[in-house]
mmCIF file of C-alpha atoms in Angstrom:
data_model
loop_
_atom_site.group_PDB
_atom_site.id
_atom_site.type_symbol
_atom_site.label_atom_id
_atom_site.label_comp_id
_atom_site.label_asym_id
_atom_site.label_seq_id
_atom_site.Cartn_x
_atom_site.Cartn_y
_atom_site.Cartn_z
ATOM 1 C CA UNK A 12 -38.426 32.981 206.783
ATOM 2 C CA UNK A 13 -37.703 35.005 203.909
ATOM 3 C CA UNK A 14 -33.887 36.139 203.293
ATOM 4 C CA UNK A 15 -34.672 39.262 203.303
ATOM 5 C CA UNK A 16 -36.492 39.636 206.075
ATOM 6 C CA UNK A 17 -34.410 37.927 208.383
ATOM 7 C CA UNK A 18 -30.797 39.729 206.946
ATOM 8 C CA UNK A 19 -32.463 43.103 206.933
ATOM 9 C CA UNK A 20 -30.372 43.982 203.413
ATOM 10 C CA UNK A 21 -32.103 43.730 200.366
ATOM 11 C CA UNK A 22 -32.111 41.780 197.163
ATOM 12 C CA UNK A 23 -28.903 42.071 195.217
ATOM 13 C CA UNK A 24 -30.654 42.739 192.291
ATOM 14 C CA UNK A 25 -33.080 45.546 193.376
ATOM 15 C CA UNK A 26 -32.615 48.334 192.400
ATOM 16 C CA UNK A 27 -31.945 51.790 195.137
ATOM 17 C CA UNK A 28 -34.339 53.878 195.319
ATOM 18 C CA UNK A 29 -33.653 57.327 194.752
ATOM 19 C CA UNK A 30 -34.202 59.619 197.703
ATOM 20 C CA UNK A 31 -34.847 62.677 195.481
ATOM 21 C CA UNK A 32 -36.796 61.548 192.560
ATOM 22 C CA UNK A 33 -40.202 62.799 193.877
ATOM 23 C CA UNK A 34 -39.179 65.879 195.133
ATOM 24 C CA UNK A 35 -37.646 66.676 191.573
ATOM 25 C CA UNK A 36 -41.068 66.763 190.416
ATOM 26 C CA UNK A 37 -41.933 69.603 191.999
ATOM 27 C CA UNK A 38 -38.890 71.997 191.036
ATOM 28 C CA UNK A 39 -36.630 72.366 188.149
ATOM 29 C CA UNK A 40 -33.508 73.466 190.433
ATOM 30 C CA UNK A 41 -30.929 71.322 190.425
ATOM 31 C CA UNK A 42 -31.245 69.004 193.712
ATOM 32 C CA UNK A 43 -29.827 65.405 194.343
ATOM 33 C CA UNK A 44 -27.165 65.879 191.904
ATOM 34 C CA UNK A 45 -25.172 62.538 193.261
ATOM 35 C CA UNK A 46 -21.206 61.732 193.541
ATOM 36 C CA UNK A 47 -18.823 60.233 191.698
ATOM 37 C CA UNK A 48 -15.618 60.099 193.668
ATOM 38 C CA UNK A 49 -14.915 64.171 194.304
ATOM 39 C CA UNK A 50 -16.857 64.739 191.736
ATOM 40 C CA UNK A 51 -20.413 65.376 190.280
ATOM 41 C CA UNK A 52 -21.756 62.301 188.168
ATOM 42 C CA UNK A 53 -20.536 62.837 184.579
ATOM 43 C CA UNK A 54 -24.396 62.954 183.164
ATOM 44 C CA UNK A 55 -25.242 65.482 185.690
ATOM 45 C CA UNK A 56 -21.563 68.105 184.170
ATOM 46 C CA UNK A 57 -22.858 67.190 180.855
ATOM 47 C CA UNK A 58 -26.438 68.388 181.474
ATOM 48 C CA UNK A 59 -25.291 71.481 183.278
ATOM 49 C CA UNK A 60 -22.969 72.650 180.552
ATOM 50 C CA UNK A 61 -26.089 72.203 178.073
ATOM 51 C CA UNK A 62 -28.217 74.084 180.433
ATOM 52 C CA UNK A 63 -25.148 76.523 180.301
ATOM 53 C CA UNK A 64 -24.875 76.587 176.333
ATOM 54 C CA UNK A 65 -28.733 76.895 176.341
ATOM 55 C CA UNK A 66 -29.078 80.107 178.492
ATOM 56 C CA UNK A 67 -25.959 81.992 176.598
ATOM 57 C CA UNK A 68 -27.280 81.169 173.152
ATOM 58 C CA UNK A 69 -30.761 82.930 174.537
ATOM 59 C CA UNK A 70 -28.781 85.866 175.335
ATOM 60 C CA UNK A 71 -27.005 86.323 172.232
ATOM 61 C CA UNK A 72 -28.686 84.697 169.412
ATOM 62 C CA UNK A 73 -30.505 87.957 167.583
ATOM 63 C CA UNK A 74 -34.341 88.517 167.716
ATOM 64 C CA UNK A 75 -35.634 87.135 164.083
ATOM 65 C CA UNK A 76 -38.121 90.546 163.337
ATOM 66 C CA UNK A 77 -39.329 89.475 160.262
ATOM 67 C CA UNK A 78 -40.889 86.390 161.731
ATOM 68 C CA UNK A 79 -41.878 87.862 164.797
ATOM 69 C CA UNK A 80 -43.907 90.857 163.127
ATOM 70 C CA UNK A 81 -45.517 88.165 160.697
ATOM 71 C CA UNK A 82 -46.785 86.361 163.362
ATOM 72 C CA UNK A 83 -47.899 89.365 165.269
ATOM 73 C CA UNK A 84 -49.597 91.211 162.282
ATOM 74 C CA UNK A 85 -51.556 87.754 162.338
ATOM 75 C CA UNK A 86 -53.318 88.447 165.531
ATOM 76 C CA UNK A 87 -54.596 91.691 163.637
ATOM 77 C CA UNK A 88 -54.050 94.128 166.105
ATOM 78 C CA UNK A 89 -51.969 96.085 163.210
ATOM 79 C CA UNK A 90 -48.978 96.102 161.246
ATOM 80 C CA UNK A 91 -46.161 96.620 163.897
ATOM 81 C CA UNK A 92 -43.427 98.779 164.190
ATOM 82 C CA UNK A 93 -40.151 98.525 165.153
ATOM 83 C CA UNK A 94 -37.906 100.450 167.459
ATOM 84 C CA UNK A 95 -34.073 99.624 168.536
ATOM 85 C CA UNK A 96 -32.535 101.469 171.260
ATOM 86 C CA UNK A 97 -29.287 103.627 171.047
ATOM 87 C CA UNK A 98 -27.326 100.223 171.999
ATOM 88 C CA UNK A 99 -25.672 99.483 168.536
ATOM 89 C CA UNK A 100 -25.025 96.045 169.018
ATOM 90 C CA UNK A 101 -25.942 92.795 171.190
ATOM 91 C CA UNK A 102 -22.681 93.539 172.672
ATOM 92 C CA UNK A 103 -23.222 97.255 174.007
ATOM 93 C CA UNK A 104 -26.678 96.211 175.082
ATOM 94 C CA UNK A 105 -24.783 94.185 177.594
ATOM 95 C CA UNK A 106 -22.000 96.692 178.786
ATOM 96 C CA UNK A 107 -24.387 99.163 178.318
ATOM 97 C CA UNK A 108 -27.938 98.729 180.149
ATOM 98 C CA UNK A 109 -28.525 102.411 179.867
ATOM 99 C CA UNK A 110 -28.606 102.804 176.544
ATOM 100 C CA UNK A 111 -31.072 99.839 176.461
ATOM 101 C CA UNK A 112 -33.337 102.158 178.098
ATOM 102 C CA UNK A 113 -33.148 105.220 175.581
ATOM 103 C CA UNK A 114 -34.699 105.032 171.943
ATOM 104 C CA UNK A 115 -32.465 105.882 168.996
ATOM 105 C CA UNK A 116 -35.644 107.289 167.011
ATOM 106 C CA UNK A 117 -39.057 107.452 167.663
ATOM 107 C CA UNK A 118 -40.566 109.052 164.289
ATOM 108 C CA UNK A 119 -41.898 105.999 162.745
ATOM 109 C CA UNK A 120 -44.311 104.974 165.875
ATOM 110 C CA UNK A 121 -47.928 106.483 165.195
ATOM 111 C CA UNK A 122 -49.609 108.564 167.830
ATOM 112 C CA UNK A 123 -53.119 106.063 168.692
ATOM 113 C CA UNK A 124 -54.070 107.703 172.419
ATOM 114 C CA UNK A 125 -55.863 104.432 172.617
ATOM 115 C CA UNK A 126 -55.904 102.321 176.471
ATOM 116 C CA UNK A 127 -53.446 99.953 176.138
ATOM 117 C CA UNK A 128 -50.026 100.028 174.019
ATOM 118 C CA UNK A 129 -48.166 97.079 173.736
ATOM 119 C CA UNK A 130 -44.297 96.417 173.374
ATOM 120 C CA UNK A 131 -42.506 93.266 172.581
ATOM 121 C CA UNK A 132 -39.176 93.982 173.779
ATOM 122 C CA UNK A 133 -36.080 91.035 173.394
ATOM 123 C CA UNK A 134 -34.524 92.049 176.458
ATOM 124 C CA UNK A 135 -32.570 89.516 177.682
ATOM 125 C CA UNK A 136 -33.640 86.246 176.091
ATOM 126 C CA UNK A 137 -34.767 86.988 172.531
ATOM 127 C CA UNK A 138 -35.572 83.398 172.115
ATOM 128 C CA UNK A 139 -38.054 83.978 174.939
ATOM 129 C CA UNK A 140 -39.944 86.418 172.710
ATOM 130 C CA UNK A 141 -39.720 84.366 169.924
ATOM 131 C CA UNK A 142 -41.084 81.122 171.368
ATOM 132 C CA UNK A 143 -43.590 82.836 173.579
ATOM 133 C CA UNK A 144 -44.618 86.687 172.513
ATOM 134 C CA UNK A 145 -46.958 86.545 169.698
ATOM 135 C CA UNK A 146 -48.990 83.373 171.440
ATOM 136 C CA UNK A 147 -49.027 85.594 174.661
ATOM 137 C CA UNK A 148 -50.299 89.273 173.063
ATOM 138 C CA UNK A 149 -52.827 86.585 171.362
ATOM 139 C CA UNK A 150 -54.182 85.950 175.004
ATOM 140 C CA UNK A 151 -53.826 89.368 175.916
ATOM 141 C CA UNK A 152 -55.776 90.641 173.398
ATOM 142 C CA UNK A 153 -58.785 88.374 173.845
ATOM 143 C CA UNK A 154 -58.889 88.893 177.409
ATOM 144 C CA UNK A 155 -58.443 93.012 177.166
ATOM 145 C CA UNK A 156 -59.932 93.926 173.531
ATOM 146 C CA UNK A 157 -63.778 93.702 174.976
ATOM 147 C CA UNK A 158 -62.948 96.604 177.539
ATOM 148 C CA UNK A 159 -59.882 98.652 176.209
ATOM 149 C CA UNK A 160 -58.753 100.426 172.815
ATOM 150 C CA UNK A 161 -55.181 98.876 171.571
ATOM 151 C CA UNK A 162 -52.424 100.448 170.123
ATOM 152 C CA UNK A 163 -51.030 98.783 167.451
ATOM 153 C CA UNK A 164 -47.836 96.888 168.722
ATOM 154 C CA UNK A 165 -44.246 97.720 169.047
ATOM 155 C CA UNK A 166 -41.579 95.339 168.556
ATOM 156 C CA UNK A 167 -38.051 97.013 170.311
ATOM 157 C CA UNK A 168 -34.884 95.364 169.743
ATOM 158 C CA UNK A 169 -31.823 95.751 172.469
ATOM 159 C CA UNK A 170 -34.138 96.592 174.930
ATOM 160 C CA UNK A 171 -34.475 97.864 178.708
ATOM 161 C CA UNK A 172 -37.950 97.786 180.109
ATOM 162 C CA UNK A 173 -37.481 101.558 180.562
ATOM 163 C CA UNK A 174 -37.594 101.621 176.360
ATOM 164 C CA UNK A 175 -41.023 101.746 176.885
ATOM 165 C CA UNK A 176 -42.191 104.554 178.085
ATOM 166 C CA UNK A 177 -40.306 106.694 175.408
ATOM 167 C CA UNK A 178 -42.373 104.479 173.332
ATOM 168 C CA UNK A 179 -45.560 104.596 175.215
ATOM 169 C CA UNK A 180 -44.950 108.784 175.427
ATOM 170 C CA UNK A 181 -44.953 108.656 171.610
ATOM 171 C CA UNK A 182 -48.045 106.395 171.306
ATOM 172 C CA UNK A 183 -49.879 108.780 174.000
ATOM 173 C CA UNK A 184 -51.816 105.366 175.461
ATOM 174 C CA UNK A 185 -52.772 105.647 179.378
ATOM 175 C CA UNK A 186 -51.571 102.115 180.242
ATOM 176 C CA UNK A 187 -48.302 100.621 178.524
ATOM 177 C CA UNK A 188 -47.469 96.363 179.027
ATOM 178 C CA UNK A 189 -43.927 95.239 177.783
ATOM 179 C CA UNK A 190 -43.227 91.811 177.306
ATOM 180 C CA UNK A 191 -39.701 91.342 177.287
ATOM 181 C CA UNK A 192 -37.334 88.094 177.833
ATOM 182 C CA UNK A 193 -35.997 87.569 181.293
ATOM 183 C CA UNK A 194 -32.828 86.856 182.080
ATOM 184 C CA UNK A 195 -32.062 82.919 181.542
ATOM 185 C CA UNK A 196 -31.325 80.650 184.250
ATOM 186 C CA UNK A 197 -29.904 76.891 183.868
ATOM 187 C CA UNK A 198 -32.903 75.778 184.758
ATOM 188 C CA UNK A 199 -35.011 78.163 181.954
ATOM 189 C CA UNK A 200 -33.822 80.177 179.270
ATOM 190 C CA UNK A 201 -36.981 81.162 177.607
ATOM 191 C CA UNK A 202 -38.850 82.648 180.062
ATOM 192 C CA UNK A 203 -41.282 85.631 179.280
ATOM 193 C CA UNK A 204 -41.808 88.861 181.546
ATOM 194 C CA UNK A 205 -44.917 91.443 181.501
ATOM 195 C CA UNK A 206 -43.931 95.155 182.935
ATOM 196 C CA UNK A 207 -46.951 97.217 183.647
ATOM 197 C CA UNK A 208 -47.312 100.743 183.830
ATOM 198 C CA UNK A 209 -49.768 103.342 184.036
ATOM 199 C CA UNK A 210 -49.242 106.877 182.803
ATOM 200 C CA UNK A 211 -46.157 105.828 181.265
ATOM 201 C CA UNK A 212 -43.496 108.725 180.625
ATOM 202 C CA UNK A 213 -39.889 108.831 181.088
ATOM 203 C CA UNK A 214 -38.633 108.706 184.143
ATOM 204 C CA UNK A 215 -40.992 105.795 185.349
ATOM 205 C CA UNK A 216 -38.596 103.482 188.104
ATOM 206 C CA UNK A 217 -39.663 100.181 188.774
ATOM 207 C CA UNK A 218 -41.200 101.470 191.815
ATOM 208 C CA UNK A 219 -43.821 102.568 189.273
ATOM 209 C CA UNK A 220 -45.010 99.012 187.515
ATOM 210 C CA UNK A 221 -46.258 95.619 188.214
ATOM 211 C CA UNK A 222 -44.444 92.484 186.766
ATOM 212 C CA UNK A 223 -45.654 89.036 186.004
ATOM 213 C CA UNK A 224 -42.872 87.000 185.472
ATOM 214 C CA UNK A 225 -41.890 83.138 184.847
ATOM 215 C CA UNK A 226 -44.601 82.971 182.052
ATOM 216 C CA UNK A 227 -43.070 79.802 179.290
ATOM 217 C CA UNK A 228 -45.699 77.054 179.132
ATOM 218 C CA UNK A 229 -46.199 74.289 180.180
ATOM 219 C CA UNK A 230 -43.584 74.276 183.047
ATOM 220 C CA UNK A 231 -44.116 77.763 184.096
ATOM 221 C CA UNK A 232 -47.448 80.417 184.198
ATOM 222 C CA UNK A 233 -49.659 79.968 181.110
ATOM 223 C CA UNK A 234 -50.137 82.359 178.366
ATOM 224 C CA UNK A 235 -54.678 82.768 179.949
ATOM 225 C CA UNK A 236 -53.330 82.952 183.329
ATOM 226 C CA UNK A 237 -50.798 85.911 182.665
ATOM 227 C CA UNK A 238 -53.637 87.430 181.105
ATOM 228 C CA UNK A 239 -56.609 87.406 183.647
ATOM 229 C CA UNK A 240 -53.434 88.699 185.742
ATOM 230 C CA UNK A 241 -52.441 91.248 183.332
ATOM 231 C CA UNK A 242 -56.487 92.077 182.931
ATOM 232 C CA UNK A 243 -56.947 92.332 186.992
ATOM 233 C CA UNK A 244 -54.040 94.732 187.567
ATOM 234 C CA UNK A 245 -55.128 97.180 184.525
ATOM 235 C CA UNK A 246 -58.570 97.060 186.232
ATOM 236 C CA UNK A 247 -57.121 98.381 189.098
ATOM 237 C CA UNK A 248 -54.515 100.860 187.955
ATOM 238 C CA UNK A 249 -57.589 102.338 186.722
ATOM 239 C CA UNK A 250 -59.109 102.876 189.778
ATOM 240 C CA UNK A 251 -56.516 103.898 191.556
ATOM 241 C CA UNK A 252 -54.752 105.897 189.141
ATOM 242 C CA UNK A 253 -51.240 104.604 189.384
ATOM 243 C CA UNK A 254 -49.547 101.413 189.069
ATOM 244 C CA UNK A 255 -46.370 99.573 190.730
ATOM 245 C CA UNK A 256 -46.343 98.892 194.532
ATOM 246 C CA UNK A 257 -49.435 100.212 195.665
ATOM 247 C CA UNK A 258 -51.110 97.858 193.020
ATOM 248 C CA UNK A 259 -51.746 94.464 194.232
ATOM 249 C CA UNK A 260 -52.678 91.664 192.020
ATOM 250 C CA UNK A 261 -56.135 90.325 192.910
ATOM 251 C CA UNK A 262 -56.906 88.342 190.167
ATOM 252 C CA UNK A 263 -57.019 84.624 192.173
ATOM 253 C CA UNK A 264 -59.694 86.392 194.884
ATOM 254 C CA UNK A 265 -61.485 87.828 192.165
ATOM 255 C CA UNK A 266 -61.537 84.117 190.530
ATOM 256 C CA UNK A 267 -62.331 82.411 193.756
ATOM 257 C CA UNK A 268 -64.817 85.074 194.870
ATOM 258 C CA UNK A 269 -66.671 84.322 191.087
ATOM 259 C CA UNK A 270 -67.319 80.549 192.102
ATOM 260 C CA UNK A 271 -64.568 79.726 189.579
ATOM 261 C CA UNK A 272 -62.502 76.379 190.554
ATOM 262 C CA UNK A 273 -58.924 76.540 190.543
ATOM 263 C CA UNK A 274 -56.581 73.780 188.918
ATOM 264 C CA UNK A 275 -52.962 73.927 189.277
ATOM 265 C CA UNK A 276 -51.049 72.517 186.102
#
């Protein structure tokens, strides 16, 4: 009879198999982590601290404008401007989210009345915006540009989603999406928000938008599926005349009820 068999223990030289292995497939939090003594496995401290490094280096390293408006002009949706709230630094930004929220001048934005306005705001991960914004108003445009007039773009620097609508007030545009950087995690640090609202003024609460969030291909929504989103809850604000939490997002029934298959990356 085989050894193994008849001891029950396996081979000396085979190799554990790791309990958690397949279930990290399916989630980037931090599960399984292992022991070492008292202690967490030194590989697993090391990556944490990097994942650490990583999400504070999102947070303070400065939005790069220049680049960013080159590669926006690109799209040709217009030359953008740029707008920095009454936070003077990176460092009052962060003591100070109110002043995030307020423009320190608004004279250079043009007045378009068109649809849509769009803002690129670095919020909280300007490396978010950086590695995902231009890419993602691409999509946005070519799913939206058939349908609705667009502003030329706004790029806002120390921003507060609530930047916005001083911004969209100026443009005088019905509908106003802000893609700003989310807050970092340890498991992402570039991840890319969309804040919608319709009617935008000041005053708006977030009672008042829609968000689609987690969007930082290929591990998290797609730049096309934010968009057919993003394209489904304009639809509706439409119709219903008002955005936020009476708005439900009904672009997957809409896709289903079309005869459309659905693949999940």
């Amino acid at each position: 009879m085989n050894l193994e068999k008849r001891t029950g223990t396996a081979r000396a030289d085979a190799e554990p198999r790791d309990f958690w292995e397949e279930l990290r497939l399916s989630t980037q939090s931090r599960i399984g982590l292992g022991r070492a003594g008292d202690s967490l496995p030194t590989d697993r401290v090391l990556e944490f601290r990097a994942a650490h490094a990583a999400a504070r280096d999102a947070v303070h390293l400065p939005l790069d404008t220049d680049v960013l408006s080159q590669q926006v002009e690109a799209l040709g949706l217009g030359s953008p401007v740029r707008v920095t709230s009454r936070a003077g630094s990176r460092a009052e930004y962060l003591r100070r989210p109110d002043l995030g929220r307020l423009p320190a001048d608004l004279a250079g934005v043009p007045r378009s009345g068109a649809d849509l306005g769009f803002v690129l705001g670095d919020g909280l991960s300007p490396r978010a915006l950086m590695d995902h914004g231009a890419a993602l108003l691409g999509a946005l445009a070519e799913e939206l540009s058939d349908r609705y007039s667009l502003a030329p773009p706004v790029i806002a620097t120390e921003a507060r989603v609530a930047l916005g609508d001083h911004i969209a007030e100026a443009m005088g545009v019905r509908t106003l999406i802000v893609l700003i950087g989310e807050r970092p995690g340890l498991s992402v640090a570039d991840s890319l928000g969309i804040y919608l609202t319709h009617l935008p003024r000041p005053g708006r609460t977030d009672a008042d938008r829609n968000c689609v969030s987690n969007i930082h291909p290929p591990e998290g929504l797609g730049y096309a599926q934010a968009a057919k989103v993003v394209a489904g809850l304009v639809s509706g604000a439409r119709k219903l005349g008002r955005s936020g939490v009476d708005l439900k997002d009904t672009s997957r029934s809409d896709t289903l009820s079309s005869g459309e298959v659905l693949t999940l990356d």
